[in-house]
PDB file of N, CA and C in Angstrom:
ATOM      1  N   TYR A   1       9.666  -3.267  -6.365  1.00  0.00           N
ATOM      2  CA  TYR A   1       8.483  -3.419  -5.464  1.00  0.00           C
ATOM      3  C   TYR A   1       7.974  -4.748  -5.378  1.00  0.00           C
ATOM      4  N   ASP A   2       8.285  -5.624  -6.365  1.00  0.00           N
ATOM      5  CA  ASP A   2       8.102  -7.067  -6.118  1.00  0.00           C
ATOM      6  C   ASP A   2       8.230  -7.738  -4.473  1.00  0.00           C
ATOM      7  N   VAL A   3       9.648  -7.112  -4.423  1.00  0.00           N
ATOM      8  CA  VAL A   3      10.397  -7.941  -3.111  1.00  0.00           C
ATOM      9  C   VAL A   3       9.206  -7.466  -1.947  1.00  0.00           C
ATOM     10  N   ALA A   4       8.724  -5.932  -2.299  1.00  0.00           N
ATOM     11  CA  ALA A   4       8.068  -4.967  -1.069  1.00  0.00           C
ATOM     12  C   ALA A   4       6.792  -5.850  -1.137  1.00  0.00           C
ATOM     13  N   ILE A   5       6.202  -5.864  -2.079  1.00  0.00           N
ATOM     14  CA  ILE A   5       4.978  -6.783  -1.903  1.00  0.00           C
ATOM     15  C   ILE A   5       4.898  -8.187  -1.167  1.00  0.00           C
ATOM     16  N   ALA A   6       5.851  -8.929  -1.856  1.00  0.00           N
ATOM     17  CA  ALA A   6       5.769 -10.159  -1.284  1.00  0.00           C
ATOM     18  C   ALA A   6       5.927 -10.200   0.168  1.00  0.00           C
ATOM     19  N   ALA A   7       7.180  -9.315   0.680  1.00  0.00           N
ATOM     20  CA  ALA A   7       7.181  -9.305   2.083  1.00  0.00           C
ATOM     21  C   ALA A   7       6.315  -8.822   2.836  1.00  0.00           C
ATOM     22  N   GLY A   8       5.294  -7.509   2.501  1.00  0.00           N
ATOM     23  CA  GLY A   8       4.075  -7.551   2.802  1.00  0.00           C
ATOM     24  C   GLY A   8       2.733  -8.462   2.933  1.00  0.00           C
ATOM     25  N   LYS A   9       2.824  -9.415   2.200  1.00  0.00           N
ATOM     26  CA  LYS A   9       1.719 -10.280   1.845  1.00  0.00           C
ATOM     27  C   LYS A   9       2.150 -11.481   2.775  1.00  0.00           C
ATOM     28  N   ARG A  10       3.761 -11.469   2.737  1.00  0.00           N
ATOM     29  CA  ARG A  10       3.737 -12.330   3.947  1.00  0.00           C
ATOM     30  C   ARG A  10       3.541 -11.992   5.589  1.00  0.00           C
ATOM     31  N   ALA A  11       3.570 -10.832   5.687  1.00  0.00           N
ATOM     32  CA  ALA A  11       3.419 -10.368   6.978  1.00  0.00           C
ATOM     33  C   ALA A  11       2.200 -10.415   7.185  1.00  0.00           C
ATOM     34  N   LEU A  12       1.118  -9.917   6.280  1.00  0.00           N
ATOM     35  CA  LEU A  12      -0.492 -10.230   6.823  1.00  0.00           C
ATOM     36  C   LEU A  12      -0.709 -11.689   6.905  1.00  0.00           C
ATOM     37  N   GLU A  13       0.034 -12.760   6.369  1.00  0.00           N
ATOM     38  CA  GLU A  13      -0.321 -14.163   6.080  1.00  0.00           C
ATOM     39  C   GLU A  13      -0.281 -14.520   8.014  1.00  0.00           C
ATOM     40  N   LEU A  14       0.703 -13.869   8.100  1.00  0.00           N
ATOM     41  CA  LEU A  14       1.631 -14.040   9.749  1.00  0.00           C
ATOM     42  C   LEU A  14       0.580 -13.405  10.570  1.00  0.00           C
ATOM     43  N   ASN A  15       0.254 -12.019  10.302  1.00  0.00           N
ATOM     44  CA  ASN A  15      -0.570 -11.396  11.324  1.00  0.00           C
ATOM     45  C   ASN A  15      -1.580 -10.744  10.562  1.00  0.00           C
ATOM     46  N   PRO A  16      -2.807 -11.117   9.995  1.00  0.00           N
ATOM     47  CA  PRO A  16      -3.792 -10.343   9.064  1.00  0.00           C
ATOM     48  C   PRO A  16      -4.197  -8.840   9.562  1.00  0.00           C
ATOM     49  N   GLY A  17      -4.100  -8.512  11.130  1.00  0.00           N
ATOM     50  CA  GLY A  17      -4.196  -7.360  11.296  1.00  0.00           C
ATOM     51  C   GLY A  17      -3.166  -5.918  11.442  1.00  0.00           C
ATOM     52  N   GLN A  18      -2.297  -6.262  11.001  1.00  0.00           N
ATOM     53  CA  GLN A  18      -0.759  -5.579  11.211  1.00  0.00           C
ATOM     54  C   GLN A  18      -1.288  -4.508  10.023  1.00  0.00           C
ATOM     55  N   TYR A  19      -1.636  -3.256  10.307  1.00  0.00           N
ATOM     56  CA  TYR A  19      -1.796  -2.596   9.320  1.00  0.00           C
ATOM     57  C   TYR A  19      -1.063  -1.652   8.407  1.00  0.00           C
ATOM     58  N   GLN A  20       0.767  -1.671   9.061  1.00  0.00           N
ATOM     59  CA  GLN A  20       1.565  -1.232   8.334  1.00  0.00           C
ATOM     60  C   GLN A  20       1.828  -1.909   7.113  1.00  0.00           C
ATOM     61  N   ALA A  21       1.873  -3.187   7.426  1.00  0.00           N
ATOM     62  CA  ALA A  21       2.276  -4.342   6.233  1.00  0.00           C
ATOM     63  C   ALA A  21       0.665  -3.856   5.379  1.00  0.00           C
ATOM     64  N   ALA A  22      -0.204  -3.879   5.725  1.00  0.00           N
ATOM     65  CA  ALA A  22      -1.119  -3.350   4.759  1.00  0.00           C
ATOM     66  C   ALA A  22      -0.627  -2.253   3.749  1.00  0.00           C
ATOM     67  N   THR A  23      -0.616  -1.247   4.541  1.00  0.00           N
ATOM     68  CA  THR A  23      -0.018   0.181   3.903  1.00  0.00           C
ATOM     69  C   THR A  23       0.878  -0.332   2.933  1.00  0.00           C
ATOM     70  N   ALA A  24       2.080  -0.685   3.365  1.00  0.00           N
ATOM     71  CA  ALA A  24       3.110  -0.723   2.610  1.00  0.00           C
ATOM     72  C   ALA A  24       2.796  -1.346   1.333  1.00  0.00           C
ATOM     73  N   VAL A  25       1.984  -2.246   1.191  1.00  0.00           N
ATOM     74  CA  VAL A  25       1.745  -3.250  -0.004  1.00  0.00           C
ATOM     75  C   VAL A  25       0.939  -2.339  -0.743  1.00  0.00           C
ATOM     76  N   ALA A  26      -0.353  -1.555  -0.589  1.00  0.00           N
ATOM     77  CA  ALA A  26      -1.227  -0.562  -0.690  1.00  0.00           C
ATOM     78  C   ALA A  26      -0.204   0.352  -1.393  1.00  0.00           C
ATOM     79  N   MET A  27       1.212   0.952  -1.231  1.00  0.00           N
ATOM     80  CA  MET A  27       1.714   1.776  -1.557  1.00  0.00           C
ATOM     81  C   MET A  27       2.729   1.464  -2.715  1.00  0.00           C
ATOM     82  N   ALA A  28       2.805   0.054  -2.330  1.00  0.00           N
ATOM     83  CA  ALA A  28       3.678  -0.665  -3.390  1.00  0.00           C
ATOM     84  C   ALA A  28       2.981  -0.517  -4.709  1.00  0.00           C
ATOM     85  N   TYR A  29       1.777  -1.105  -4.682  1.00  0.00           N
ATOM     86  CA  TYR A  29       0.670  -1.153  -5.883  1.00  0.00           C
ATOM     87  C   TYR A  29       0.546  -0.026  -6.554  1.00  0.00           C
ATOM     88  N   ALA A  30       0.397   1.233  -5.692  1.00  0.00           N
ATOM     89  CA  ALA A  30       0.230   2.701  -6.172  1.00  0.00           C
ATOM     90  C   ALA A  30       0.837   3.113  -6.877  1.00  0.00           C
ATOM     91  N   ALA A  31       2.276   2.651  -6.443  1.00  0.00           N
ATOM     92  CA  ALA A  31       3.594   2.995  -7.257  1.00  0.00           C
ATOM     93  C   ALA A  31       3.827   2.316  -8.451  1.00  0.00           C
ATOM     94  N   LEU A  32       3.701   1.176  -8.519  1.00  0.00           N
ATOM     95  CA  LEU A  32       2.891   0.388  -9.468  1.00  0.00           C
ATOM     96  C   LEU A  32       1.800   0.582 -10.791  1.00  0.00           C
ATOM     97  N   GLY A  33       1.153   1.534 -10.380  1.00  0.00           N
ATOM     98  CA  GLY A  33      -0.256   2.094 -10.833  1.00  0.00           C
ATOM     99  C   GLY A  33      -1.124   1.103 -10.984  1.00  0.00           C
ATOM    100  N   ASP A  34      -1.276   0.051 -10.173  1.00  0.00           N
ATOM    101  CA  ASP A  34      -2.270  -1.034 -10.103  1.00  0.00           C
ATOM    102  C   ASP A  34      -3.247  -0.659  -8.851  1.00  0.00           C
ATOM    103  N   ASP A  35      -4.415   0.205  -9.501  1.00  0.00           N
ATOM    104  CA  ASP A  35      -5.734   0.592  -8.560  1.00  0.00           C
ATOM    105  C   ASP A  35      -6.534  -0.153  -7.715  1.00  0.00           C
ATOM    106  N   GLY A  36      -6.172  -1.252  -8.236  1.00  0.00           N
ATOM    107  CA  GLY A  36      -7.207  -2.255  -8.101  1.00  0.00           C
ATOM    108  C   GLY A  36      -6.659  -3.174  -6.561  1.00  0.00           C
ATOM    109  N   GLU A  37      -5.276  -3.363  -6.846  1.00  0.00           N
ATOM    110  CA  GLU A  37      -4.698  -3.949  -5.817  1.00  0.00           C
ATOM    111  C   GLU A  37      -4.378  -2.908  -4.563  1.00  0.00           C
ATOM    112  N   LYS A  38      -4.439  -1.835  -4.918  1.00  0.00           N
ATOM    113  CA  LYS A  38      -3.893  -0.281  -4.218  1.00  0.00           C
ATOM    114  C   LYS A  38      -4.997  -0.578  -3.291  1.00  0.00           C
ATOM    115  N   GLN A  39      -5.979  -0.365  -3.683  1.00  0.00           N
ATOM    116  CA  GLN A  39      -7.386  -0.120  -3.116  1.00  0.00           C
ATOM    117  C   GLN A  39      -7.903  -1.374  -2.183  1.00  0.00           C
ATOM    118  N   LYS A  40      -7.229  -2.823  -2.582  1.00  0.00           N
ATOM    119  CA  LYS A  40      -7.704  -4.184  -1.725  1.00  0.00           C
ATOM    120  C   LYS A  40      -6.702  -3.809  -0.323  1.00  0.00           C
ATOM    121  N   TYR A  41      -5.473  -3.658  -0.776  1.00  0.00           N
ATOM    122  CA  TYR A  41      -4.571  -3.346   0.798  1.00  0.00           C
ATOM    123  C   TYR A  41      -4.870  -2.372   1.592  1.00  0.00           C
ATOM    124  N   PHE A  42      -5.272  -0.904   0.689  1.00  0.00           N
ATOM    125  CA  PHE A  42      -5.588  -0.033   1.747  1.00  0.00           C
ATOM    126  C   PHE A  42      -6.963  -0.163   2.291  1.00  0.00           C
ATOM    127  N   ASP A  43      -7.879  -0.606   1.759  1.00  0.00           N
ATOM    128  CA  ASP A  43      -8.951  -1.267   2.407  1.00  0.00           C
ATOM    129  C   ASP A  43      -8.134  -2.124   3.890  1.00  0.00           C
ATOM    130  N   MET A  44      -7.349  -3.175   3.483  1.00  0.00           N
ATOM    131  CA  MET A  44      -7.317  -3.991   4.625  1.00  0.00           C
ATOM    132  C   MET A  44      -6.259  -2.875   5.904  1.00  0.00           C
ATOM    133  N   ALA A  45      -5.715  -2.020   5.574  1.00  0.00           N
ATOM    134  CA  ALA A  45      -5.176  -1.427   6.655  1.00  0.00           C
ATOM    135  C   ALA A  45      -6.284  -0.285   6.808  1.00  0.00           C
ATOM    136  N   VAL A  46      -6.844  -0.089   6.425  1.00  0.00           N
ATOM    137  CA  VAL A  46      -8.511   0.974   7.167  1.00  0.00           C
ATOM    138  C   VAL A  46      -9.101  -0.083   8.143  1.00  0.00           C
ATOM    139  N   LYS A  47      -9.371  -1.283   7.694  1.00  0.00           N
ATOM    140  CA  LYS A  47      -9.909  -1.932   8.282  1.00  0.00           C
ATOM    141  C   LYS A  47      -9.429  -2.379   9.637  1.00  0.00           C
ATOM    142  N   ALA A  48      -8.038  -2.187   9.796  1.00  0.00           N
ATOM    143  CA  ALA A  48      -7.290  -2.869  10.890  1.00  0.00           C
ATOM    144  C   ALA A  48      -7.029  -1.650  11.434  1.00  0.00           C
ATOM    145  N   GLY A  49      -7.860  -0.384  11.502  1.00  0.00           N
ATOM    146  CA  GLY A  49      -7.292   1.019  12.159  1.00  0.00           C
ATOM    147  C   GLY A  49      -6.912   1.969  11.847  1.00  0.00           C
ATOM    148  N   GLN A  50      -5.963   1.736  10.835  1.00  0.00           N
ATOM    149  CA  GLN A  50      -5.705   3.308  10.545  1.00  0.00           C
ATOM    150  C   GLN A  50      -6.363   4.233   9.437  1.00  0.00           C
ATOM    151  N   ASP A  51      -6.057   5.307   9.810  1.00  0.00           N
ATOM    152  CA  ASP A  51      -6.851   6.547   9.533  1.00  0.00           C
ATOM    153  C   ASP A  51      -6.991   6.636   7.942  1.00  0.00           C
ATOM    154  N   ALA A  52      -8.399   6.375   7.332  1.00  0.00           N
ATOM    155  CA  ALA A  52      -8.333   6.467   5.930  1.00  0.00           C
ATOM    156  C   ALA A  52      -7.839   7.401   4.844  1.00  0.00           C
ATOM    157  N   LYS A  53      -7.868   8.745   5.179  1.00  0.00           N
ATOM    158  CA  LYS A  53      -7.921   9.874   4.531  1.00  0.00           C
ATOM    159  C   LYS A  53      -5.820  10.012   4.893  1.00  0.00           C
ATOM    160  N   LEU A  54      -5.134   9.792   5.636  1.00  0.00           N
ATOM    161  CA  LEU A  54      -4.008  10.198   5.932  1.00  0.00           C
ATOM    162  C   LEU A  54      -3.248   8.719   5.020  1.00  0.00           C
ATOM    163  N   LEU A  55      -4.014   7.573   5.252  1.00  0.00           N
ATOM    164  CA  LEU A  55      -3.138   6.701   4.223  1.00  0.00           C
ATOM    165  C   LEU A  55      -3.573   6.760   3.042  1.00  0.00           C
ATOM    166  N   GLU A  56      -4.632   7.200   2.298  1.00  0.00           N
ATOM    167  CA  GLU A  56      -5.027   7.642   0.871  1.00  0.00           C
ATOM    168  C   GLU A  56      -3.632   9.159   0.440  1.00  0.00           C
ATOM    169  N   ARG A  57      -3.817   9.939   0.864  1.00  0.00           N
ATOM    170  CA  ARG A  57      -2.730  10.942   0.865  1.00  0.00           C
ATOM    171  C   ARG A  57      -1.129  10.408   0.875  1.00  0.00           C
ATOM    172  N   ALA A  58      -1.053   9.741   1.726  1.00  0.00           N
ATOM    173  CA  ALA A  58       0.231   9.027   1.573  1.00  0.00           C
ATOM    174  C   ALA A  58       0.797   8.247   0.339  1.00  0.00           C
ATOM    175  N   CYS A  59      -0.526   7.167   0.069  1.00  0.00           N
ATOM    176  CA  CYS A  59      -0.306   6.149  -0.975  1.00  0.00           C
ATOM    177  C   CYS A  59      -0.155   7.117  -2.523  1.00  0.00           C
ATOM    178  N   SER A  60      -1.293   8.370  -2.433  1.00  0.00           N
ATOM    179  CA  SER A  60      -1.075   9.108  -3.649  1.00  0.00           C
ATOM    180  C   SER A  60       0.120  10.015  -3.906  1.00  0.00           C
ATOM    181  N   GLN A  61       0.623  10.184  -2.786  1.00  0.00           N
ATOM    182  CA  GLN A  61       2.107  11.110  -2.799  1.00  0.00           C
ATOM    183  C   GLN A  61       3.041   9.864  -3.701  1.00  0.00           C
ATOM    184  N   TYR A  62       3.158   8.702  -2.752  1.00  0.00           N
ATOM    185  CA  TYR A  62       3.928   7.521  -3.211  1.00  0.00           C
ATOM    186  C   TYR A  62       3.942   7.275  -4.551  1.00  0.00           C
ATOM    187  N   ALA A  63       2.595   7.483  -5.100  1.00  0.00           N
ATOM    188  CA  ALA A  63       2.860   6.891  -6.571  1.00  0.00           C
ATOM    189  C   ALA A  63       3.162   8.055  -7.389  1.00  0.00           C
ATOM    190  N   LEU A  64       2.632   9.108  -7.036  1.00  0.00           N
ATOM    191  CA  LEU A  64       3.019  10.458  -7.872  1.00  0.00           C
ATOM    192  C   LEU A  64       4.629  10.208  -7.969  1.00  0.00           C
ATOM    193  N   ARG A  65       5.289   9.898  -6.916  1.00  0.00           N
ATOM    194  CA  ARG A  65       6.753  10.175  -6.807  1.00  0.00           C
ATOM    195  C   ARG A  65       7.546   9.056  -7.419  1.00  0.00           C
ATOM    196  N   GLY A  66       6.877   7.880  -7.476  1.00  0.00           N
ATOM    197  CA  GLY A  66       7.336   6.677  -8.115  1.00  0.00           C
ATOM    198  C   GLY A  66       6.940   6.833 -10.115  1.00  0.00           C
ATOM    199  N   GLN A  67       5.957   7.431 -10.228  1.00  0.00           N
ATOM    200  CA  GLN A  67       5.621   7.771 -11.555  1.00  0.00           C
ATOM    201  C   GLN A  67       6.622   8.848 -12.281  1.00  0.00           C
ATOM    202  N   ALA A  68       7.380   9.616 -11.091  1.00  0.00           N
ATOM    203  CA  ALA A  68       8.077  10.871 -11.786  1.00  0.00           C
ATOM    204  C   ALA A  68       9.537   9.884 -11.837  1.00  0.00           C
ATOM    205  N   GLU A  69       9.919   9.451 -11.055  1.00  0.00           N
ATOM    206  CA  GLU A  69      11.117   8.538 -10.960  1.00  0.00           C
ATOM    207  C   GLU A  69      11.014   7.600 -12.313  1.00  0.00           C
ATOM    208  N   ALA A  70      10.046   7.205 -12.541  1.00  0.00           N
ATOM    209  CA  ALA A  70      10.126   6.017 -13.692  1.00  0.00           C
ATOM    210  C   ALA A  70      10.006   7.146 -15.186  1.00  0.00           C
ATOM    211  N   GLN A  71       9.346   8.400 -14.966  1.00  0.00           N
ATOM    212  CA  GLN A  71      10.023   8.768 -16.157  1.00  0.00           C
ATOM    213  C   GLN A  71      11.102   9.630 -16.398  1.00  0.00           C
ATOM    214  N   ALA A  72      12.070   9.679 -15.391  1.00  0.00           N
ATOM    215  CA  ALA A  72      13.276  10.204 -15.325  1.00  0.00           C
ATOM    216  C   ALA A  72      14.325   9.686 -15.778  1.00  0.00           C
TER     217      ALA A  72
END
């Protein structure tokens, strides 16, 4: 997840309005269980125009899948 977070943050440095990068970073933090950082990047994605409900559902599903894999 560290590579995905670093790449997403770099993409946001180059183009702060890129909701796809903010979404990817939010989902990586969700999978790591870091709700504070997840929310920060989730809010960036919403601000950039992504649908909030869709994004929250995707982050939740991704986090659950990551937790299940970590327990396996």
